[in-house]
mmCIF file of C-alpha atoms in Angstrom:
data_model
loop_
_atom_site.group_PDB
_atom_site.id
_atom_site.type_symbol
_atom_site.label_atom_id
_atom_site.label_comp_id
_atom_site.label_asym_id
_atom_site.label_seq_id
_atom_site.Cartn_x
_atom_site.Cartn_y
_atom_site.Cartn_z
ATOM 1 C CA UNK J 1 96.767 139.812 130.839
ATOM 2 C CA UNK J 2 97.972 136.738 129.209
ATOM 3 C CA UNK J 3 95.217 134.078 128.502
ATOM 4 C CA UNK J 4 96.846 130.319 129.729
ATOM 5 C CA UNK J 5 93.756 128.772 129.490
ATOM 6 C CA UNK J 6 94.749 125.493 127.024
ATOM 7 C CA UNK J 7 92.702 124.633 124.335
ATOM 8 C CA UNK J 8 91.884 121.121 123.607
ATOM 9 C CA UNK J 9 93.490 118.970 120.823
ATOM 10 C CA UNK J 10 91.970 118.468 117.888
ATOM 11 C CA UNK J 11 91.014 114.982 116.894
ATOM 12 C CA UNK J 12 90.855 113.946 113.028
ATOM 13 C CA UNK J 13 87.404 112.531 112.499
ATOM 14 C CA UNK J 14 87.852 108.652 112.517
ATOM 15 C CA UNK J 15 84.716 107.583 111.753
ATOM 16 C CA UNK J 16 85.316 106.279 108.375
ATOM 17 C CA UNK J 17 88.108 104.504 109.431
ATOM 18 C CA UNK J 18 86.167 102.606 112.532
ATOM 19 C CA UNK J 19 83.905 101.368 110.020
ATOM 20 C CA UNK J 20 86.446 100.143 108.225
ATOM 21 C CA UNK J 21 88.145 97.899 110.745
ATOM 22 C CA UNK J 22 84.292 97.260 112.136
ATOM 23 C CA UNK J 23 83.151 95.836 107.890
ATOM 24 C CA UNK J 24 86.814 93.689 108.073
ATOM 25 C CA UNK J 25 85.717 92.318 111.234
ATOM 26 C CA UNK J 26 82.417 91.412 110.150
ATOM 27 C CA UNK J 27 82.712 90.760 106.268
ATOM 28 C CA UNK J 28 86.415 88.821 106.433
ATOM 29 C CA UNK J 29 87.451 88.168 109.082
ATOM 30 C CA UNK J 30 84.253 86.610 111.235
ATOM 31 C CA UNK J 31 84.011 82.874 110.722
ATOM 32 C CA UNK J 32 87.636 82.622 109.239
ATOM 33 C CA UNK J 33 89.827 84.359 111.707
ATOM 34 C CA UNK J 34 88.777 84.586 115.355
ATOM 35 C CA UNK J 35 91.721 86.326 116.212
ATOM 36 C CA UNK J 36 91.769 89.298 113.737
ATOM 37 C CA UNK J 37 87.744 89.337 113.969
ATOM 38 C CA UNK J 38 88.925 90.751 117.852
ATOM 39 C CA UNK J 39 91.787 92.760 116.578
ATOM 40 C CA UNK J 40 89.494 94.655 113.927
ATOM 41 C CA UNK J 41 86.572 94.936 116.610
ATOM 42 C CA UNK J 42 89.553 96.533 119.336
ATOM 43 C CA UNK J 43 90.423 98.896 116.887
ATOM 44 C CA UNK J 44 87.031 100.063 115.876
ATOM 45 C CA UNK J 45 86.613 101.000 119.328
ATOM 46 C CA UNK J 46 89.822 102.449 120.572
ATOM 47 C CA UNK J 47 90.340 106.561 119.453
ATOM 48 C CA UNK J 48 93.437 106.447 120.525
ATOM 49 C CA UNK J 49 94.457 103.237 118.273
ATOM 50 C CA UNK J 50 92.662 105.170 115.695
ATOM 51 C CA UNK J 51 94.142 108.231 115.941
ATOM 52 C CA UNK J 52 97.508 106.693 114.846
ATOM 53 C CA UNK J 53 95.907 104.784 112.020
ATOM 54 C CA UNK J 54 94.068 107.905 110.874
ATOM 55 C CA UNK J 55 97.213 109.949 109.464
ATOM 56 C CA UNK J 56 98.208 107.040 107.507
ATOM 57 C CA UNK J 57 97.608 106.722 103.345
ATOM 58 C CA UNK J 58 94.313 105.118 102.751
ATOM 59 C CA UNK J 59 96.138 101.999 101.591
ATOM 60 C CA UNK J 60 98.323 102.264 104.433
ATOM 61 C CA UNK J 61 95.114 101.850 106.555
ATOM 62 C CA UNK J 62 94.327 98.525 105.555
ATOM 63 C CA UNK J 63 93.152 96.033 108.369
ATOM 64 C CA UNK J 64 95.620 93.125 106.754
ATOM 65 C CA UNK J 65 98.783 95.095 106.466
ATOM 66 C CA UNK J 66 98.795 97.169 109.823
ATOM 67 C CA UNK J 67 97.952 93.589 111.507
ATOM 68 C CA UNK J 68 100.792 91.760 109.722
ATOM 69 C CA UNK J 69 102.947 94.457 110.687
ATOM 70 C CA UNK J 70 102.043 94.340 114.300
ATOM 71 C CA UNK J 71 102.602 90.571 114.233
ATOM 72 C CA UNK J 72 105.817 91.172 112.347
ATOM 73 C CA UNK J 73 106.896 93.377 115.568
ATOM 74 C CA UNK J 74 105.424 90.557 118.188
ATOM 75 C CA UNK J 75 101.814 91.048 119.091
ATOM 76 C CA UNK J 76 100.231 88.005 120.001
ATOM 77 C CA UNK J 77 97.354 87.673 117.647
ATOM 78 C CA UNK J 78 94.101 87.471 119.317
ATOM 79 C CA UNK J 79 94.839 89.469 122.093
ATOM 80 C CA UNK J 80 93.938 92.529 122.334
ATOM 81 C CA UNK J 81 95.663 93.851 125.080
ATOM 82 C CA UNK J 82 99.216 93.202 123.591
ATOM 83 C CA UNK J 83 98.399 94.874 120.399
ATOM 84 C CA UNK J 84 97.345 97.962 121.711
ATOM 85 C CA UNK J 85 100.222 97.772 123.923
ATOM 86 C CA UNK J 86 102.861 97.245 121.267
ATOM 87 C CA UNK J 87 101.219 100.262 118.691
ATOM 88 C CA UNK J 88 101.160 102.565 121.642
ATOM 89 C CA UNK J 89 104.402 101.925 122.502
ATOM 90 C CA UNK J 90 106.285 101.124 119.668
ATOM 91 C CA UNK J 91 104.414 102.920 116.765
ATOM 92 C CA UNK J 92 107.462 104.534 115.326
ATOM 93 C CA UNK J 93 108.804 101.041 114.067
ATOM 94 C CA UNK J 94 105.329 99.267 113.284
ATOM 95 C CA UNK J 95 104.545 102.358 111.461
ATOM 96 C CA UNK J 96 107.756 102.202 109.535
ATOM 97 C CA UNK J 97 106.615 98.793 108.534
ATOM 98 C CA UNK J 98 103.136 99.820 107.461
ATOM 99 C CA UNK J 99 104.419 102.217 105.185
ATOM 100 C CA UNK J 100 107.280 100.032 103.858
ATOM 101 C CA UNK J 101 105.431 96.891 103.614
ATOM 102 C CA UNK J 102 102.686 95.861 101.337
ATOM 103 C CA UNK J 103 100.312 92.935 101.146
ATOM 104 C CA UNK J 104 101.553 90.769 98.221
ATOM 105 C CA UNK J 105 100.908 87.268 98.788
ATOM 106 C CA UNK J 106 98.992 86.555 96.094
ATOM 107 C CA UNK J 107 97.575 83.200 97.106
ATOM 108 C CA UNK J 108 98.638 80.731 94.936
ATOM 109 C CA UNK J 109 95.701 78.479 95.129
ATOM 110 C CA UNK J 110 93.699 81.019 93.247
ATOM 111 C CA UNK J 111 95.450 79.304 90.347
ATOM 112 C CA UNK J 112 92.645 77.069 90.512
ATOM 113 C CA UNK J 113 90.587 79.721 88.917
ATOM 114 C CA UNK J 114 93.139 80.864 86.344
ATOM 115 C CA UNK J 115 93.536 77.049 85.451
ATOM 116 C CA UNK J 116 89.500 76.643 84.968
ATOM 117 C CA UNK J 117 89.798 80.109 82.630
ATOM 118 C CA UNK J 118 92.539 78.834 80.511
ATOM 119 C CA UNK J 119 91.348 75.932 79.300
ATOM 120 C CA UNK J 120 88.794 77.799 77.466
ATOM 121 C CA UNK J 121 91.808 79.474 75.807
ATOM 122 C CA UNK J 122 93.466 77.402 72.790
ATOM 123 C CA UNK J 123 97.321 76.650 73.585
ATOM 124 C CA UNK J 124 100.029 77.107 73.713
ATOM 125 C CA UNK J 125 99.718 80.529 76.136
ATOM 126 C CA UNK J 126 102.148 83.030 76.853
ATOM 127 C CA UNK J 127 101.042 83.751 80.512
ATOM 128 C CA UNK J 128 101.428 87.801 81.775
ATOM 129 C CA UNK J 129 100.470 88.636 84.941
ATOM 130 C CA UNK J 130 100.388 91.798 87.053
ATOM 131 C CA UNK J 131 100.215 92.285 89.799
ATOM 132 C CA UNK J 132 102.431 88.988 90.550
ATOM 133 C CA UNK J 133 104.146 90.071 93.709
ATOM 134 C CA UNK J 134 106.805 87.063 94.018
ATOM 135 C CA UNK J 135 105.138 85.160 91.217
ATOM 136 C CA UNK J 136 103.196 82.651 92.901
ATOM 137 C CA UNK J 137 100.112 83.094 90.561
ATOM 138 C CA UNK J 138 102.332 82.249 86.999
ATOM 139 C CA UNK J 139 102.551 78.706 87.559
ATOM 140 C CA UNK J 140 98.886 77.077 87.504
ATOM 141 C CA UNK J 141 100.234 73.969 85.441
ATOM 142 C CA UNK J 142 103.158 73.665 87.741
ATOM 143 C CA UNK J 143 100.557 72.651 90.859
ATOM 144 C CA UNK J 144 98.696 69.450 91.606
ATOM 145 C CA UNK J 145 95.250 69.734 92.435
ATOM 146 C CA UNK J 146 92.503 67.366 93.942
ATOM 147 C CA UNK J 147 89.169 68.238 93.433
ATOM 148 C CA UNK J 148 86.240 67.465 95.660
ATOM 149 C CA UNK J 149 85.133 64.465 93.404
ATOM 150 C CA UNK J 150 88.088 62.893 93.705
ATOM 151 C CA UNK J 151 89.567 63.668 90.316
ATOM 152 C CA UNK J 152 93.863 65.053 90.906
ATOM 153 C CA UNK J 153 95.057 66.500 87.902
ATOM 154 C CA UNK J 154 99.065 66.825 88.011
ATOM 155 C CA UNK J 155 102.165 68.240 86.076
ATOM 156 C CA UNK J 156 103.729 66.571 83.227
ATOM 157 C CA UNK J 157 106.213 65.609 85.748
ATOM 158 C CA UNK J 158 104.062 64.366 88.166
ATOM 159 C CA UNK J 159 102.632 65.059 91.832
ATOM 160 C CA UNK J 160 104.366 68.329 92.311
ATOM 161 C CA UNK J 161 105.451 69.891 96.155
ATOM 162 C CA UNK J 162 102.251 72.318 96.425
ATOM 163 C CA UNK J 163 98.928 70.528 95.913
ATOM 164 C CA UNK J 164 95.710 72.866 95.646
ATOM 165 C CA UNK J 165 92.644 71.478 97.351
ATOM 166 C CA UNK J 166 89.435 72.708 94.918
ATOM 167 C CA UNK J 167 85.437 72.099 95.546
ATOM 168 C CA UNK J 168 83.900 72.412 92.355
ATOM 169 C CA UNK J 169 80.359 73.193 92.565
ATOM 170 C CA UNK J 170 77.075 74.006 90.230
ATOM 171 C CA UNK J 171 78.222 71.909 87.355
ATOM 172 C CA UNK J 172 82.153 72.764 87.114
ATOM 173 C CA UNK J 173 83.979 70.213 85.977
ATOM 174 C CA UNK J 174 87.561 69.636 86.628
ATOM 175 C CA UNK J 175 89.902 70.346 83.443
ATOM 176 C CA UNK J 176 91.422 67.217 81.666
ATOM 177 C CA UNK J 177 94.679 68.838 80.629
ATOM 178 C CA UNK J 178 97.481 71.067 82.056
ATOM 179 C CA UNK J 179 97.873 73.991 80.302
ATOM 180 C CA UNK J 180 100.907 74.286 77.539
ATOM 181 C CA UNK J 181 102.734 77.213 78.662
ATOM 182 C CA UNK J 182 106.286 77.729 76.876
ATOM 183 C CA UNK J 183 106.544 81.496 78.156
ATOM 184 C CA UNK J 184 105.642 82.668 81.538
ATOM 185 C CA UNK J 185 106.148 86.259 82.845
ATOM 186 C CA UNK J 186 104.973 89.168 85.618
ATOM 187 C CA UNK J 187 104.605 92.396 85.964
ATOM 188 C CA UNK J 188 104.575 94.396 89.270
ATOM 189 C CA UNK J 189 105.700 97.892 91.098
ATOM 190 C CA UNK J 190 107.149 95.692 93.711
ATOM 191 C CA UNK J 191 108.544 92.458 92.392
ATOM 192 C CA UNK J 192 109.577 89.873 95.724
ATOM 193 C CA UNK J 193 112.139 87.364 95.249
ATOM 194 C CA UNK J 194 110.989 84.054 96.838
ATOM 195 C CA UNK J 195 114.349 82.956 97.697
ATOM 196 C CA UNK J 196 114.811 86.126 100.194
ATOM 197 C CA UNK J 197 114.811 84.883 103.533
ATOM 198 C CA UNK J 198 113.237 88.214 104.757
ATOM 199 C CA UNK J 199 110.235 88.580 101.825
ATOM 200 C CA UNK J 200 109.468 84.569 102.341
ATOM 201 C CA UNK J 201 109.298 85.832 105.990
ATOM 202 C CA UNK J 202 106.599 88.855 105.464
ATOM 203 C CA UNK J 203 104.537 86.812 103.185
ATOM 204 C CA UNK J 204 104.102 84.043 105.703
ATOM 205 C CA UNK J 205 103.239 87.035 108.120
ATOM 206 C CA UNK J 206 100.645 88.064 105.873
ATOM 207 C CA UNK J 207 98.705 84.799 106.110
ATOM 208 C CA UNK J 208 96.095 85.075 109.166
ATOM 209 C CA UNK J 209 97.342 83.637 112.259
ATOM 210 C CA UNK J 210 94.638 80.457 111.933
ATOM 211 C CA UNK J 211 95.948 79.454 108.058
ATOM 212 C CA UNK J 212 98.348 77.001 108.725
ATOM 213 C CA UNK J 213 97.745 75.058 105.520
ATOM 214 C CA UNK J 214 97.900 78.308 103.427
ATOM 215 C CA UNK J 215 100.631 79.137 105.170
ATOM 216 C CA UNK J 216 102.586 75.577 104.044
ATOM 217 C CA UNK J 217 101.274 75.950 100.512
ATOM 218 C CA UNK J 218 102.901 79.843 100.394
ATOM 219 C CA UNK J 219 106.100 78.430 101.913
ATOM 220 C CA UNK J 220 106.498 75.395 99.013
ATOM 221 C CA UNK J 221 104.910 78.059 96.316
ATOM 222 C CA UNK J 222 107.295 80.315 97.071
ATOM 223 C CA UNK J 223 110.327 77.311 97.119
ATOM 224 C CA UNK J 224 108.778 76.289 93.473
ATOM 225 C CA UNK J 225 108.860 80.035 91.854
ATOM 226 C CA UNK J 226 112.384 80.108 93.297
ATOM 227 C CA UNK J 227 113.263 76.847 91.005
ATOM 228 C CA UNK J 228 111.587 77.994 87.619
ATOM 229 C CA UNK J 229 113.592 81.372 88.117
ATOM 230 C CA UNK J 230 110.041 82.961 87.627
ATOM 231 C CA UNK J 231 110.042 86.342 85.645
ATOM 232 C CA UNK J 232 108.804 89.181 87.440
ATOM 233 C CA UNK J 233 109.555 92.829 85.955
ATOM 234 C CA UNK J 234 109.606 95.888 87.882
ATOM 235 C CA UNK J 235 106.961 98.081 86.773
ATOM 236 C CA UNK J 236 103.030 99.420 86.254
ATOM 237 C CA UNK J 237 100.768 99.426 83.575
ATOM 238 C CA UNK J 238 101.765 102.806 81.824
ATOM 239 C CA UNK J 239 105.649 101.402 81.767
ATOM 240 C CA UNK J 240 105.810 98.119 81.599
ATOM 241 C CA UNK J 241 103.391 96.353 80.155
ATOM 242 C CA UNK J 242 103.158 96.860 76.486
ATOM 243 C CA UNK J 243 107.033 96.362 76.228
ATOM 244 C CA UNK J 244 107.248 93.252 78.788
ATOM 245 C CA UNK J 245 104.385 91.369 76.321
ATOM 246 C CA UNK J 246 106.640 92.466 73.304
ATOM 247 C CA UNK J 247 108.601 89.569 74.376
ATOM 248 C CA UNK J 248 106.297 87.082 74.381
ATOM 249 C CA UNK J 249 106.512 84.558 71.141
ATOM 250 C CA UNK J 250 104.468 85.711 68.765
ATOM 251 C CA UNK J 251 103.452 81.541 68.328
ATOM 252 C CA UNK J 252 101.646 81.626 71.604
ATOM 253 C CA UNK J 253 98.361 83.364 72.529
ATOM 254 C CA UNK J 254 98.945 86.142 75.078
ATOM 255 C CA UNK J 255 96.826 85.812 77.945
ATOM 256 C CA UNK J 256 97.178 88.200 80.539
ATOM 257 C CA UNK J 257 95.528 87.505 84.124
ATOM 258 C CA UNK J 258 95.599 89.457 87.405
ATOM 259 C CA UNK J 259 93.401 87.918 90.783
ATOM 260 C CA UNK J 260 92.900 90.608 93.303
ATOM 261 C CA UNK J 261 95.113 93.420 91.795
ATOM 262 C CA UNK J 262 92.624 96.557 90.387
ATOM 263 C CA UNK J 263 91.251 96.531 93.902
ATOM 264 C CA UNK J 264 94.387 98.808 94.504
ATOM 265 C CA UNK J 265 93.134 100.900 91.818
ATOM 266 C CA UNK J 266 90.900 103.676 91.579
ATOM 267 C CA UNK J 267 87.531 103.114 88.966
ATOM 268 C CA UNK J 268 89.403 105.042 86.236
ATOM 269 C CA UNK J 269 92.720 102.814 86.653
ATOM 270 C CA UNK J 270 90.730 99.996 86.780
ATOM 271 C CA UNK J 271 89.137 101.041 83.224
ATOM 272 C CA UNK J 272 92.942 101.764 81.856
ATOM 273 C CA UNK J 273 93.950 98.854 83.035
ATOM 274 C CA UNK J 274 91.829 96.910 80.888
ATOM 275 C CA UNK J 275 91.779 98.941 77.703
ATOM 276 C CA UNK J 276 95.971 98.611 78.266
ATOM 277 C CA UNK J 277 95.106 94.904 77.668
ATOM 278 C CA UNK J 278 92.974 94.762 75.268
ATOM 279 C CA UNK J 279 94.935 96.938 73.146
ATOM 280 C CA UNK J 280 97.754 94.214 73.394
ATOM 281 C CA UNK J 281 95.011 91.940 71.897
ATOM 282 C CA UNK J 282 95.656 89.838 74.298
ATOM 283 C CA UNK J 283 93.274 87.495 76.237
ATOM 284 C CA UNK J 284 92.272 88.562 79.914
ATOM 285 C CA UNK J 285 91.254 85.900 82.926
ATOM 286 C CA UNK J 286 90.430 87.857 85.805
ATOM 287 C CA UNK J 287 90.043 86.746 89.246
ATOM 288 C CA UNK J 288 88.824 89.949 91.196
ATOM 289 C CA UNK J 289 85.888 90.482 93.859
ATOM 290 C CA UNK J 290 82.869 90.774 92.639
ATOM 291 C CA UNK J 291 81.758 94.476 91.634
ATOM 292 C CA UNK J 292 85.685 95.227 90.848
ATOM 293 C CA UNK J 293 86.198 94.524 87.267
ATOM 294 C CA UNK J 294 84.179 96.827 85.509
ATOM 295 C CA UNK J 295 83.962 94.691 82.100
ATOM 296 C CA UNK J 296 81.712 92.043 84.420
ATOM 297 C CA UNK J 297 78.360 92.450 84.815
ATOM 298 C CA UNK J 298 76.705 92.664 88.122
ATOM 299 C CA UNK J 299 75.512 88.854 89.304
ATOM 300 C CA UNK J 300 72.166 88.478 90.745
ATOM 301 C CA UNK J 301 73.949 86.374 93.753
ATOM 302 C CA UNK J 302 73.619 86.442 97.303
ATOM 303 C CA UNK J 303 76.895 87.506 98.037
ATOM 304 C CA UNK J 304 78.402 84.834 100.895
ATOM 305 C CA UNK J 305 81.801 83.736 101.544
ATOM 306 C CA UNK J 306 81.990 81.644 98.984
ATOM 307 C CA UNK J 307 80.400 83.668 95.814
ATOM 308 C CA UNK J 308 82.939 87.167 97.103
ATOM 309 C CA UNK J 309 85.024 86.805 93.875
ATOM 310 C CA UNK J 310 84.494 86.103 90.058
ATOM 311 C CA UNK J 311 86.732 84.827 87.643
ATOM 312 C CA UNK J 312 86.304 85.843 84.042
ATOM 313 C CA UNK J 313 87.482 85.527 80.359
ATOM 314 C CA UNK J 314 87.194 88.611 78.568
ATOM 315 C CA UNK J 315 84.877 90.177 81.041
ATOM 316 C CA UNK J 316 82.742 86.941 80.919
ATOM 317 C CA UNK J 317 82.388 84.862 83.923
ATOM 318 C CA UNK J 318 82.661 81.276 84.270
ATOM 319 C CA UNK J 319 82.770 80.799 87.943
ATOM 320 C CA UNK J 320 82.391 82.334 91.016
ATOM 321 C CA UNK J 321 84.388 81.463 94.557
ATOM 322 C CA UNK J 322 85.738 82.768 97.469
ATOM 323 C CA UNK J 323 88.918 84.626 97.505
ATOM 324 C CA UNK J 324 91.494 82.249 97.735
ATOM 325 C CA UNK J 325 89.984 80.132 94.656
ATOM 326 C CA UNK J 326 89.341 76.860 97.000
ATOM 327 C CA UNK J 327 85.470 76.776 95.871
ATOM 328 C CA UNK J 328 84.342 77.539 92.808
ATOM 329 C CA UNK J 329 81.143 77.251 91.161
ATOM 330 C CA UNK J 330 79.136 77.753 87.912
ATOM 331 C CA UNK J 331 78.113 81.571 87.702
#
């Protein structure tokens, strides 16, 4: 006699990944993005939504790049019933997305930190980055910026299209100087082109639904990388980098910076990733959140939004802000 009885599916064990979306909700997004604060919380609770996240890469998991895809496909941020509708439904393209997408905006206002870091650097700098994405970061003295006492600091050439908005706090001062950069160049396994229609149209997708004004300063950034014909190689750490800073002019001290990049590593990349740099002899600014970069010691700092990341010379810190480098303060 044949046994029909059906057996019930088994379930991958989702827990992990519920407390992801639940620490996004709580730790990023609360207080800064109402709309993805519900998103994250809908997700956390939903097995089913969860079960289609769950067979997913761990990167591929991320909160910001499976919501940026689901915007990118028409979910109306904020509501929840839309984007479970649209993954349910349509999870063959948003997935292709997910897994073809990545989340490279690197926020050009975190040039506010790199700008703070390189003044403690004697000039004229040959500026490396990886990490750069569409090469946003590589052009601190090519921003204006107005800091919270008043102060602007501009290009050579004057008030330039993107100005950066910066509250320095605990005894920062506001540098005097641009920067003399000659040589400029990036590094990344994905370099974006910032004149491409479709990139400058993910990138603005990445920024959270309620960040208009980031979203304007991406959109001129982007317009002012596409100008300087910024230099972005195709490439990681074990291929690129040693011959990419080759070309830098040997008059010029190498500094090379990356602002939330090693986060995609694991704690041994992270480790290689430095010693690669230091074996350039080059100098290193870092702008990574805080407990990342394991050259910088632990700070005995409440952590808030405001203290999340630390930006460092060498390992050494010299302030501490939030992630998008809009507040900085004295470590």
């Amino acid at each position: 006699m044949n046994d029909n009885t059906s057996r019930p599916v088994s379930r991958p064990d989702t827990r992990a990944l519920a407390a992801r979306y639940r620490a996004f909700a709580a730790d990023q997004a609360a207080g800064s993005s109402p709309s993805l604060e519900r998103w994250a919380e809908a997700v956390a609770e939903d097995s089913g939504l969860l079960a289609l996240l769950a067979p997913l890469p761990y990167d591929k998991q991320q909160p910001n790049l499976v919501f940026a895809s689901a915007r990118w496909h028409g979910a109306r941020p904020g509501d929840t019933d839309s984007l479970r509708a649209l993954l349910t439904r349509r999870w063959t393209a948003v997935e292709a997305t997910v897994r073809a997408r990545a989340t490279q905006t690197n926020e050009a206002a975190r040039c506010a930190a790199i700008l703070l870091g390189l003044r403690l650097v004697p000039g004229p700098v040959a500026l490396l980055e990886i990490g750069a994405a569409a090469g946003l970061c590589l052009l601190p003295d090519q921003y204006s910026y107005a800091f919270g006492d008043g102060t602007r600091l501009d290009p050579a050439s004057g008030a330039a299209a993107v100005s950066i908005d910066v509250r320095l706090e605990g005894g920062l001062t506001p540098p005097e100087l641009m920067p003399d950069i000659p040589w400029r160049a990036g590094l990344d396994l994905n370099p974006l082109d910032p004149s491409d229609p479709d990139t400058l149209a993910w990138l603005q997708t990445l920024v959270w639904p309620e960040h208009e004004a980031r979203r304007t300063r991406l959109t001129a950034a982007a317009a002012l990388a596409a100008e300087h014909r910024v230099q972005v190689s195709a490439g990681d750490l074990r291929t690129g980098l040693e011959a990419l800073a080759a070309t830098a002019p040997s008059d010029a001290t190498l500094v090379v910076t990356h602002s939330a990049t090693l986060a995609y590593l694991d704690e041994p990349g992270r480790r290689e990733a430095v010693e690669r740099i230091a074996n350039l002899g080059a100098r290193r600014i870092s702008f990574e959140a805080r407990g990342v970069d394991p050259t910088v010691p632990p700070l005995a700092l409440p952590l808030t939004p405001d203290t999340l990341f630390v930006a460092a010379l060498d390992g050494t810190p010299y302030a501490i802000g939030d992630g998008h480098g809009t507040v900085l303060t004295h470590p």
